[in-house]
Short mmCIF file of C-alpha atoms and ligand atoms in Angstrom, two decimals:
data_model
loop_
_atom_site.label_atom_id
_atom_site.label_comp_id
_atom_site.label_asym_id
_atom_site.label_seq_id
_atom_site.Cartn_x
_atom_site.Cartn_y
_atom_site.Cartn_z
CA UNK A 1 120.99 122.11 136.58
CA UNK A 2 122.83 121.62 133.45
CA UNK A 3 124.62 123.37 131.31
CA UNK A 4 123.49 122.81 127.26
CA UNK A 5 123.97 123.93 123.68
CA UNK A 6 120.35 124.59 121.74
CA UNK A 7 121.47 123.83 118.34
CA UNK A 8 123.93 124.65 115.35
CA UNK A 9 123.76 125.81 112.19
CA UNK A 10 126.29 126.00 109.72
CA UNK A 11 126.77 129.45 109.02
CA UNK A 12 125.98 130.57 113.06
CA UNK A 13 126.32 128.55 116.08
CA UNK A 14 123.61 128.90 118.63
CA UNK A 15 125.96 128.88 121.75
CA UNK A 16 123.85 128.71 125.50
CA UNK A 17 126.64 127.04 127.43
CA UNK A 18 126.27 130.18 130.45
CA UNK A 19 122.31 129.29 130.07
CA UNK A 20 121.23 127.88 132.59
CA UNK A 21 118.14 125.37 131.40
CA UNK A 22 114.71 125.67 132.08
CA UNK A 23 111.79 124.46 130.11
CA UNK A 24 110.13 127.73 129.86
CA UNK A 25 113.87 129.53 129.35
CA UNK A 26 114.14 127.08 125.89
CA UNK A 27 110.20 128.64 125.17
CA UNK A 28 111.52 132.66 124.87
CA UNK A 29 114.99 131.57 123.93
CA UNK A 30 113.04 129.63 120.28
CA UNK A 31 110.21 132.44 120.80
CA UNK A 32 112.56 134.86 120.25
CA UNK A 33 114.73 133.83 117.89
CA UNK A 34 111.90 132.22 115.23
CA UNK A 35 111.85 135.73 113.59
CA UNK A 36 115.86 135.82 113.26
CA UNK A 37 116.20 132.22 111.86
CA UNK A 38 116.29 132.32 108.86
CA UNK A 39 119.29 129.03 108.15
CA UNK A 40 117.36 125.79 109.13
CA UNK A 41 120.20 123.42 107.83
CA UNK A 42 122.04 122.92 110.52
CA UNK A 43 119.47 121.50 111.98
CA UNK A 44 118.57 118.81 109.27
CA UNK A 45 119.38 114.58 109.86
CA UNK A 46 121.71 113.24 107.26
CA UNK A 47 119.27 111.91 105.77
CA UNK A 48 117.20 114.95 104.54
CA UNK A 49 120.87 116.38 103.64
CA UNK A 50 121.09 113.86 101.36
CA UNK A 51 117.69 113.97 99.99
CA UNK A 52 117.71 115.36 96.31
CA UNK A 53 115.14 117.65 94.91
CA UNK A 54 113.34 116.33 92.29
CA UNK A 55 114.47 117.15 88.45
CA UNK A 56 110.49 116.42 86.82
CA UNK A 57 108.62 118.05 89.52
CA UNK A 58 110.74 121.46 89.27
CA UNK A 59 110.94 120.70 84.51
CA UNK A 60 107.52 120.06 84.89
CA UNK A 61 106.63 123.52 86.94
CA UNK A 62 108.08 124.86 83.33
CA UNK A 63 105.74 122.78 81.26
CA UNK A 64 102.24 125.17 82.43
CA UNK A 65 103.35 127.49 79.72
CA UNK A 66 99.28 128.29 77.91
CA UNK A 67 99.75 126.87 75.19
CA UNK A 68 102.36 124.03 75.49
CA UNK A 69 101.98 120.37 74.65
CA UNK A 70 103.26 118.47 76.45
CA UNK A 71 105.02 114.47 77.30
CA UNK A 72 106.19 115.50 80.16
CA UNK A 73 104.11 114.71 82.67
CA UNK A 74 103.45 110.58 83.75
CA UNK A 75 99.23 111.20 84.03
CA UNK A 76 96.94 109.34 82.80
CA UNK A 77 94.32 110.04 79.99
CA UNK A 78 91.50 111.44 81.95
CA UNK A 79 88.68 111.08 79.71
CA UNK A 80 89.70 106.56 81.46
CA UNK A 81 88.06 107.45 84.52
CA UNK A 82 84.64 105.88 85.32
CA UNK A 83 83.43 108.56 87.31
CA UNK A 84 79.83 107.80 87.17
CA UNK A 85 80.80 104.37 88.40
CA UNK A 86 82.95 106.52 91.00
CA UNK A 87 80.85 108.26 91.96
CA UNK A 88 78.25 106.15 92.66
CA UNK A 89 81.00 103.38 94.72
CA UNK A 90 81.56 106.60 97.26
CA UNK A 91 77.27 107.40 98.11
CA UNK A 92 77.23 103.44 98.78
CA UNK A 93 80.11 104.62 101.66
CA UNK A 94 78.43 106.95 102.95
CA UNK A 95 74.74 105.01 102.73
CA UNK A 96 76.33 101.49 103.47
CA UNK A 97 78.86 101.29 105.82
CA UNK A 98 79.91 105.21 106.71
CA UNK A 99 80.18 104.00 110.59
CA UNK A 100 83.85 101.98 108.78
CA UNK A 101 84.00 104.25 105.95
CA UNK A 102 84.62 107.62 108.45
CA UNK A 103 86.60 105.55 110.66
CA UNK A 104 90.11 104.71 111.19
CA UNK A 105 91.47 101.00 110.19
CA UNK A 106 94.55 98.54 110.09
CA UNK A 107 97.36 99.14 109.38
CA UNK A 108 96.99 96.24 107.13
CA UNK A 109 94.38 98.11 105.32
CA UNK A 110 90.44 97.52 104.75
CA UNK A 111 88.91 93.94 104.78
CA UNK A 112 86.78 94.79 102.68
CA UNK A 113 88.79 95.58 99.65
CA UNK A 114 92.16 92.98 100.65
CA UNK A 115 89.20 90.25 99.72
CA UNK A 116 89.24 91.49 96.51
CA UNK A 117 93.03 92.91 95.92
CA UNK A 118 92.72 89.05 96.49
CA UNK A 119 90.81 87.63 93.19
CA UNK A 120 93.18 90.72 91.69
CA UNK A 121 96.12 88.99 91.72
CA UNK A 122 94.35 85.84 91.15
CA UNK A 123 93.22 86.39 87.73
CA UNK A 124 97.08 87.46 87.17
CA UNK A 125 97.35 84.12 88.30
CA UNK A 126 98.75 84.90 91.59
CA UNK A 127 97.84 82.83 94.29
CA UNK A 128 98.16 84.86 98.03
CA UNK A 129 95.65 85.17 100.68
CA UNK A 130 94.48 88.69 102.43
CA UNK A 131 97.68 88.00 104.24
CA UNK A 132 99.79 88.05 102.23
CA UNK A 133 98.26 92.19 101.45
CA UNK A 134 99.13 94.96 102.73
CA UNK A 135 97.72 98.49 101.49
CA UNK A 136 99.18 100.71 100.24
CA UNK A 137 99.12 105.35 99.44
CA UNK A 138 99.94 103.79 95.98
CA UNK A 139 103.46 103.09 95.29
CA UNK A 140 105.32 106.15 96.28
CA UNK A 141 104.52 104.44 100.03
CA UNK A 142 105.63 101.59 99.14
CA UNK A 143 108.44 102.41 97.94
CA UNK A 144 109.84 104.46 100.38
CA UNK A 145 108.87 101.77 102.91
CA UNK A 146 111.51 98.89 100.79
CA UNK A 147 114.59 101.04 102.15
CA UNK A 148 112.96 101.90 104.98
CA UNK A 149 113.10 98.24 106.86
CA UNK A 150 116.05 97.20 104.64
CA UNK A 151 119.10 99.37 104.51
CA UNK A 152 121.68 101.07 107.01
CA UNK A 153 122.77 104.28 105.24
CA UNK A 154 125.09 103.25 102.52
CA UNK A 155 123.95 100.13 101.56
CA UNK A 156 122.72 99.07 97.63
CA UNK A 157 120.33 98.39 96.14
CA UNK A 158 120.85 97.61 92.69
CA UNK A 159 118.78 99.12 89.52
CA UNK A 160 118.30 99.26 85.71
CA UNK A 161 120.57 102.48 84.67
CA UNK A 162 118.27 104.67 83.70
CA UNK A 163 114.92 103.80 86.25
CA UNK A 164 112.21 105.32 87.74
CA UNK A 165 112.57 108.32 89.06
CA UNK A 166 110.89 108.47 93.03
CA UNK A 167 111.97 106.17 94.14
CA UNK A 168 116.28 106.67 93.39
CA UNK A 169 114.66 109.63 95.44
CA UNK A 170 113.20 107.27 98.40
CA UNK A 171 116.58 105.66 98.31
CA UNK A 172 118.58 108.59 98.53
CA UNK A 173 116.34 109.79 102.04
CA UNK A 174 117.25 106.91 103.50
CA UNK A 175 121.16 107.44 102.31
CA UNK A 176 120.84 103.47 99.98
CA UNK A 177 123.31 103.42 97.15
CA UNK A 178 122.62 102.51 93.66
CA UNK A 179 124.53 99.67 91.58
CA UNK A 180 123.07 100.35 88.10
CA UNK A 181 122.61 98.29 85.15
CA UNK A 182 122.22 98.83 81.87
CA UNK A 183 119.21 96.94 79.55
CA UNK A 184 120.06 94.70 76.62
CA UNK A 185 120.48 96.09 72.98
CA UNK A 186 116.93 93.55 72.52
CA UNK A 187 115.04 95.50 75.06
CA UNK A 188 114.68 92.49 76.88
CA UNK A 189 115.63 92.38 80.05
CA UNK A 190 118.81 93.84 81.89
CA UNK A 191 122.47 92.80 80.25
CA UNK A 192 123.19 90.14 82.30
CA UNK A 193 126.13 90.06 81.82
CA UNK A 194 126.77 93.52 83.24
CA UNK A 195 125.05 93.06 86.27
CA UNK A 196 127.36 88.98 86.48
CA UNK A 197 130.56 92.15 85.80
CA UNK A 198 129.60 95.66 87.61
CA UNK A 199 128.49 93.04 91.08
CA UNK A 200 131.41 90.86 91.46
CA UNK A 201 132.96 94.40 91.24
CA UNK A 202 130.94 95.51 93.56
CA UNK A 203 130.94 92.50 96.08
CA UNK A 204 134.52 91.80 95.50
CA UNK A 205 134.81 96.09 96.50
CA UNK A 206 134.00 94.42 100.10
CA UNK A 207 130.53 96.73 99.75
CA UNK A 208 126.89 95.37 100.12
CA UNK A 209 123.54 94.54 98.33
CA UNK A 210 119.83 94.25 99.52
CA UNK A 211 117.49 94.58 97.35
CA UNK A 212 117.55 94.14 93.08
CA UNK A 213 114.44 96.83 91.94
CA UNK A 214 112.32 95.91 88.34
CA UNK A 215 109.49 96.82 86.96
CA UNK A 216 109.72 94.03 85.06
CA UNK A 217 106.67 95.37 82.59
CA UNK A 218 107.19 98.76 79.92
CA UNK A 219 109.92 100.09 82.93
CA UNK A 220 109.17 104.13 83.81
CA UNK A 221 110.57 105.41 81.38
CA UNK A 222 111.99 103.82 78.98
CA UNK A 223 108.95 101.19 77.82
CA UNK A 224 110.94 97.45 78.47
CA UNK A 225 109.78 94.46 78.95
CA UNK A 226 111.43 91.80 80.08
CA UNK A 227 111.38 88.35 78.67
CA UNK A 228 110.56 85.20 80.67
CA UNK A 229 113.77 83.34 79.55
CA UNK A 230 115.46 87.47 81.17
CA UNK A 231 113.41 86.99 84.57
CA UNK A 232 115.01 83.42 85.15
CA UNK A 233 117.94 84.55 85.36
CA UNK A 234 117.34 86.82 87.40
CA UNK A 235 115.37 84.46 90.00
CA UNK A 236 118.05 82.40 89.54
CA UNK A 237 120.82 85.34 90.27
CA UNK A 238 118.57 87.27 93.01
CA UNK A 239 118.54 82.74 94.57
CA UNK A 240 122.74 81.99 94.17
CA UNK A 241 123.31 85.90 95.86
CA UNK A 242 120.83 85.77 98.40
CA UNK A 243 118.52 88.75 97.30
CA UNK A 244 115.52 89.97 97.87
CA UNK A 245 113.91 91.10 94.43
CA UNK A 246 111.55 94.34 94.49
CA UNK A 247 109.03 93.99 91.03
CA UNK A 248 106.99 96.78 91.11
CA UNK A 249 104.21 96.84 88.19
CA UNK A 250 102.18 99.85 87.63
CA UNK A 251 101.51 99.59 83.97
CA UNK A 252 101.76 95.48 84.76
CA UNK A 253 97.37 95.40 83.27
CA UNK A 254 98.34 97.99 80.32
CA UNK A 255 99.83 95.82 78.03
CA UNK A 256 98.56 96.15 74.04
CA UNK A 257 100.55 94.41 72.32
CA UNK A 258 102.09 91.38 72.51
CA UNK A 259 102.21 88.02 75.44
CA UNK A 260 100.95 88.29 78.20
CA UNK A 261 104.39 86.91 80.23
CA UNK A 262 104.47 86.01 84.42
CA UNK A 263 104.69 88.20 86.85
CA UNK A 264 108.68 87.82 89.11
CA UNK A 265 106.45 87.48 91.60
CA UNK A 266 104.76 84.05 89.91
CA UNK A 267 107.65 82.61 88.51
CA UNK A 268 109.34 82.20 91.54
CA UNK A 269 105.96 80.73 93.09
CA UNK A 270 106.52 78.54 90.22
CA UNK A 271 109.85 78.10 90.40
CA UNK A 272 111.66 77.86 94.22
CA UNK A 273 109.05 79.34 96.26
CA UNK A 274 112.24 80.73 98.12
CA UNK A 275 109.30 83.81 98.79
CA UNK A 276 112.29 86.39 97.93
CA UNK A 277 109.68 89.15 95.12
CA UNK A 278 108.09 91.88 97.50
CA UNK A 279 105.45 93.04 94.66
CA UNK A 280 104.01 96.82 94.19
CA UNK A 281 100.69 97.18 92.74
CA UNK A 282 98.98 100.31 91.93
CA UNK A 283 95.75 101.69 91.58
CA UNK A 284 96.97 104.70 90.02
CA UNK A 285 97.56 103.96 86.51
CA UNK A 286 94.27 101.10 86.04
CA UNK A 287 91.78 103.86 87.19
CA UNK A 288 92.17 106.89 89.61
CA UNK A 289 95.92 107.95 90.23
CA UNK A 290 94.47 110.45 92.18
CA UNK A 291 93.08 107.72 95.05
CA UNK A 292 96.35 107.59 96.33
CA UNK A 293 96.09 103.72 97.05
CA UNK A 294 98.03 101.15 95.72
CA UNK A 295 99.05 97.55 97.83
CA UNK A 296 102.56 94.97 98.09
CA UNK A 297 102.29 91.61 98.03
CA UNK A 298 105.47 89.32 99.74
CA UNK A 299 105.27 86.44 102.53
CA UNK A 300 103.24 87.61 105.23
CA UNK A 301 106.89 88.27 107.57
CA UNK A 302 107.75 90.62 105.50
CA UNK A 303 104.73 91.90 105.38
CA UNK A 304 103.67 92.48 108.99
CA UNK A 305 107.39 94.40 108.95
CA UNK A 306 106.55 97.17 106.32
CA UNK A 307 102.57 97.41 108.96
CA UNK A 308 105.33 98.93 111.04
CA UNK A 309 107.46 100.55 108.94
CA UNK A 310 104.08 101.95 107.62
CA UNK A 311 102.58 102.72 111.17
CA UNK A 312 104.46 105.48 111.82
CA UNK A 313 103.79 107.57 108.39
CA UNK A 314 100.46 106.72 108.14
CA UNK A 315 99.34 104.27 110.94
CA UNK A 316 96.76 103.20 107.62
CA UNK A 317 96.16 104.41 104.15
CA UNK A 318 92.81 106.32 104.08
CA UNK A 319 89.95 104.29 104.85
CA UNK A 320 87.53 106.13 102.92
CA UNK A 321 89.09 105.58 99.65
CA UNK A 322 89.78 102.15 100.32
CA UNK A 323 86.06 101.20 101.90
CA UNK A 324 85.41 103.53 98.22
CA UNK A 325 87.18 101.22 95.83
CA UNK A 326 86.38 98.45 97.69
CA UNK A 327 82.15 99.11 96.73
CA UNK A 328 84.30 99.61 92.76
CA UNK A 329 86.06 96.54 93.16
CA UNK A 330 82.68 94.49 93.69
CA UNK A 331 81.18 95.68 90.59
CA UNK A 332 83.33 93.70 88.77
CA UNK A 333 83.93 96.13 86.72
CA UNK A 334 87.03 97.40 86.86
CA UNK A 335 88.40 94.70 84.45
CA UNK A 336 86.00 96.95 81.79
CA UNK A 337 87.86 99.92 82.38
CA UNK A 338 91.18 98.46 81.64
CA UNK A 339 90.18 97.38 78.65
CA UNK A 340 89.30 101.14 77.65
CA UNK A 341 92.21 101.72 78.84
CA UNK A 342 94.02 99.75 76.96
CA UNK A 343 92.31 100.49 73.85
CA UNK A 344 92.96 104.31 74.34
CA UNK A 345 97.11 104.20 74.37
CA UNK A 346 97.34 101.42 71.75
CA UNK A 347 95.30 104.45 69.17
CA UNK A 348 98.19 106.62 71.04
CA UNK A 349 101.25 105.20 71.41
CA UNK A 350 100.27 103.55 67.51
CA UNK A 351 100.35 107.69 65.99
CA UNK A 352 103.35 108.38 68.44
CA UNK A 353 104.57 106.34 67.35
CA UNK A 354 103.84 106.38 63.57
CA UNK A 355 104.91 110.91 63.89
CA UNK A 356 107.81 110.24 64.92
CA UNK A 357 108.28 107.60 61.87
CA UNK A 358 107.82 110.79 59.65
CA UNK A 359 108.27 114.42 61.37
CA UNK A 360 112.28 113.44 63.13
CA UNK A 361 115.37 113.68 61.26
CA UNK A 362 116.69 110.14 59.76
CA UNK A 363 120.17 109.72 61.79
CA UNK A 364 121.34 106.48 62.91
CA UNK A 365 121.27 107.39 66.27
CA UNK A 366 117.92 109.11 66.71
CA UNK A 367 115.83 106.22 68.05
CA UNK A 368 112.12 105.09 70.00
CA UNK A 369 111.69 102.24 71.79
CA UNK A 370 108.54 101.02 70.70
CA UNK A 371 106.63 100.34 73.97
CA UNK A 372 104.65 96.94 73.98
CA UNK A 373 102.24 98.51 77.10
CA UNK A 374 102.89 101.95 79.42
CA UNK A 375 102.73 105.14 78.90
CA UNK A 376 105.83 106.44 77.55
CA UNK A 377 108.52 105.54 75.23
CA UNK A 378 112.54 106.78 75.15
CA UNK A 379 114.04 108.41 72.49
CA UNK A 380 117.51 108.45 72.01
CA UNK A 381 119.49 110.40 70.06
CA UNK A 382 123.51 111.52 68.78
CA UNK A 383 125.39 111.76 71.71
CA UNK A 384 126.23 115.46 70.16
CA UNK A 385 123.28 116.15 71.81
CA UNK A 386 122.04 117.74 75.28
CA UNK A 387 118.54 116.89 75.72
CA UNK A 388 119.35 119.55 79.30
CA UNK A 389 120.18 121.73 77.37
CA UNK A 390 117.59 122.20 74.18
CA UNK A 391 113.94 121.51 76.57
CA UNK A 392 113.92 124.59 76.93
CA UNK A 393 114.42 125.46 73.20
CA UNK A 394 111.31 123.06 73.35
CA UNK A 395 109.52 124.98 76.04
CA UNK A 396 110.02 127.64 73.64
CA UNK A 397 108.81 126.40 70.87
CA UNK A 398 106.02 125.14 73.75
CA UNK A 399 106.22 121.28 73.00
CA UNK A 400 108.13 119.44 76.29
CA UNK A 401 109.58 115.99 77.63
CA UNK A 402 111.61 114.51 80.06
CA UNK A 403 115.18 115.22 79.83
CA UNK A 404 116.66 110.97 79.90
CA UNK A 405 119.00 112.47 82.87
CA UNK A 406 116.15 112.60 85.63
CA UNK A 407 116.54 109.13 85.55
CA UNK A 408 119.96 108.27 86.06
CA UNK A 409 122.63 109.03 89.24
CA UNK A 410 125.87 108.40 89.27
CA UNK A 411 126.98 108.80 85.84
CA UNK A 412 123.53 110.29 84.38
CA UNK A 413 123.56 109.72 80.17
CA UNK A 414 122.57 113.17 78.53
CA UNK A 415 121.47 112.13 75.02
CA UNK A 416 117.73 111.07 75.91
CA UNK A 417 114.03 112.03 76.23
CA UNK A 418 111.29 110.18 78.14
CA UNK A 419 107.92 110.91 75.81
CA UNK A 420 104.38 110.24 77.33
CA UNK A 421 102.22 109.02 75.55
CA UNK A 422 98.52 108.68 76.99
CA UNK A 423 97.94 112.57 78.65
CA UNK A 424 98.09 114.17 74.86
CA UNK A 425 95.10 114.35 72.25
CA UNK A 426 96.31 112.43 69.20
CA UNK A 427 96.42 116.34 67.26
CA UNK A 428 98.21 117.11 70.04
CA UNK A 429 100.20 114.32 69.68
CA UNK A 430 100.81 114.73 65.97
CA UNK A 431 101.34 118.78 66.40
CA UNK A 432 104.07 117.67 69.64
CA UNK A 433 105.90 115.32 68.00
CA UNK A 434 105.97 118.43 64.50
CA UNK A 435 107.14 120.49 67.05
CA UNK A 436 109.69 118.38 68.79
CA UNK A 437 111.29 117.32 65.86
CA UNK A 438 111.85 120.77 64.71
CA UNK A 439 114.25 121.78 67.48
CA UNK A 440 115.81 117.96 67.02
CA UNK A 441 116.13 118.97 63.97
CA UNK A 442 117.93 121.99 64.30
CA UNK A 443 119.75 121.37 67.16
CA UNK A 444 121.43 118.64 64.84
CA UNK A 445 122.80 121.61 62.87
CA UNK A 446 122.98 123.69 64.99
CA UNK A 447 126.64 119.98 65.26
CA UNK A 448 126.96 120.21 61.58
CA UNK A 449 124.77 115.98 62.28
C1 PLP B 1 107.68 102.33 88.09
C2 PLP B 1 106.77 103.44 88.86
N1 PLP B 1 106.55 103.55 90.46
C3 PLP B 1 105.70 103.59 91.41
C4 PLP B 1 105.11 104.72 91.37
C5 PLP B 1 104.45 105.83 91.69
O1 PLP B 1 103.16 105.40 91.49
P1 PLP B 1 102.21 105.52 92.88
O2 PLP B 1 102.73 106.06 94.35
O3 PLP B 1 100.47 106.95 91.89
O4 PLP B 1 101.02 104.07 92.83
C6 PLP B 1 105.17 105.58 89.32
C7 PLP B 1 103.84 106.39 88.71
O5 PLP B 1 104.89 107.01 87.85
C8 PLP B 1 106.08 104.19 88.48
O6 PLP B 1 106.03 104.84 87.32
#
């Protein structure tokens, strides 16, 4: 017989040191305390304690107010969803292969879907086989698998400063740290001098980086697209320092201006072919985000490790969805959906740029990116304006954005915002930018700017 202490919380200590352990006594104790116990904090793991609530998602709740024009979310335009073709593809799962689509599947992913994904990669200049592919519950799951596999508490990754909030959240939930690298003024990728400088200081302090996380095509949140030279320079850096490069590419296909640039995955194959790049792909921005389906490409050894990590999460990605998507892809219609989406966003992006030009007050420190693809642009304001504080004034005027500070870790900047141009109609874009410009003008006047 063993005397035990059941659990402790920060406020109250539940000591059962004198109790004699028995399962029945344990259950009785738990049941009787269930009604009174309100403080769970003492039970949380260190990982859970490190999980941060998403600022965006909290703020987004405010943007549901009726009448609001929201540039805040990252939603694709629903009019780009090929609803009828997707319905037919879903029916095909029921009629052609219910014994597959309604059954458990392998963790690696549905064989028909993976065969289609090999073709999608080939179209993008990437030669992979099915062994290089793991189907995931969209990219966000891949972003959770990576730190799970690579990071011990206290380990570091390198990422853009700012970068995608969901990646920050995932890394932090495994108690990983992020070394942030600012973007070059030319908006063509990282400031490589800063990368060298910050990395050297980091190593000198005995800190250990595991991987580089980048979104080379139309980054969330800034819309920046990496030049070919910067992509190569980043790979050379990774080779030299023996780092894995994670290339997150949800927006890659959504290019509406300029020339196609090879992915890091393709370039690495053409350079030293050391298999250091892990590619994250998703259907969320090229088809429908509700499918929650994406895929990782990488060396088969890495894929095998990711498979084990994913098994504990969900055994396999939703099997029905995978077959449904495979049936849709087999029609060969994805290309025209992407073309349609690009045309839609090209027009809206142009319209938003024109409205910004037209309505925003002129100031040397007030400028915005002109993304060649993706869903977002990044607006920078004079340093004396705090967009976190201004947010509530914008909501009062029925317009919403995402505060730039949400995309930073460590030392956030407070004078920027992310604007989404894919979701609103052109009329809403005009009216919304007009309202936003008014808020900015008032804020500048209040600060004597
Ligand atoms: C850069 C980036 N990575 C990953 C994701 C997650 O996308 P999903 O899980 O829908 O594939 C997003 C979503 O907006 C994103 O912007």
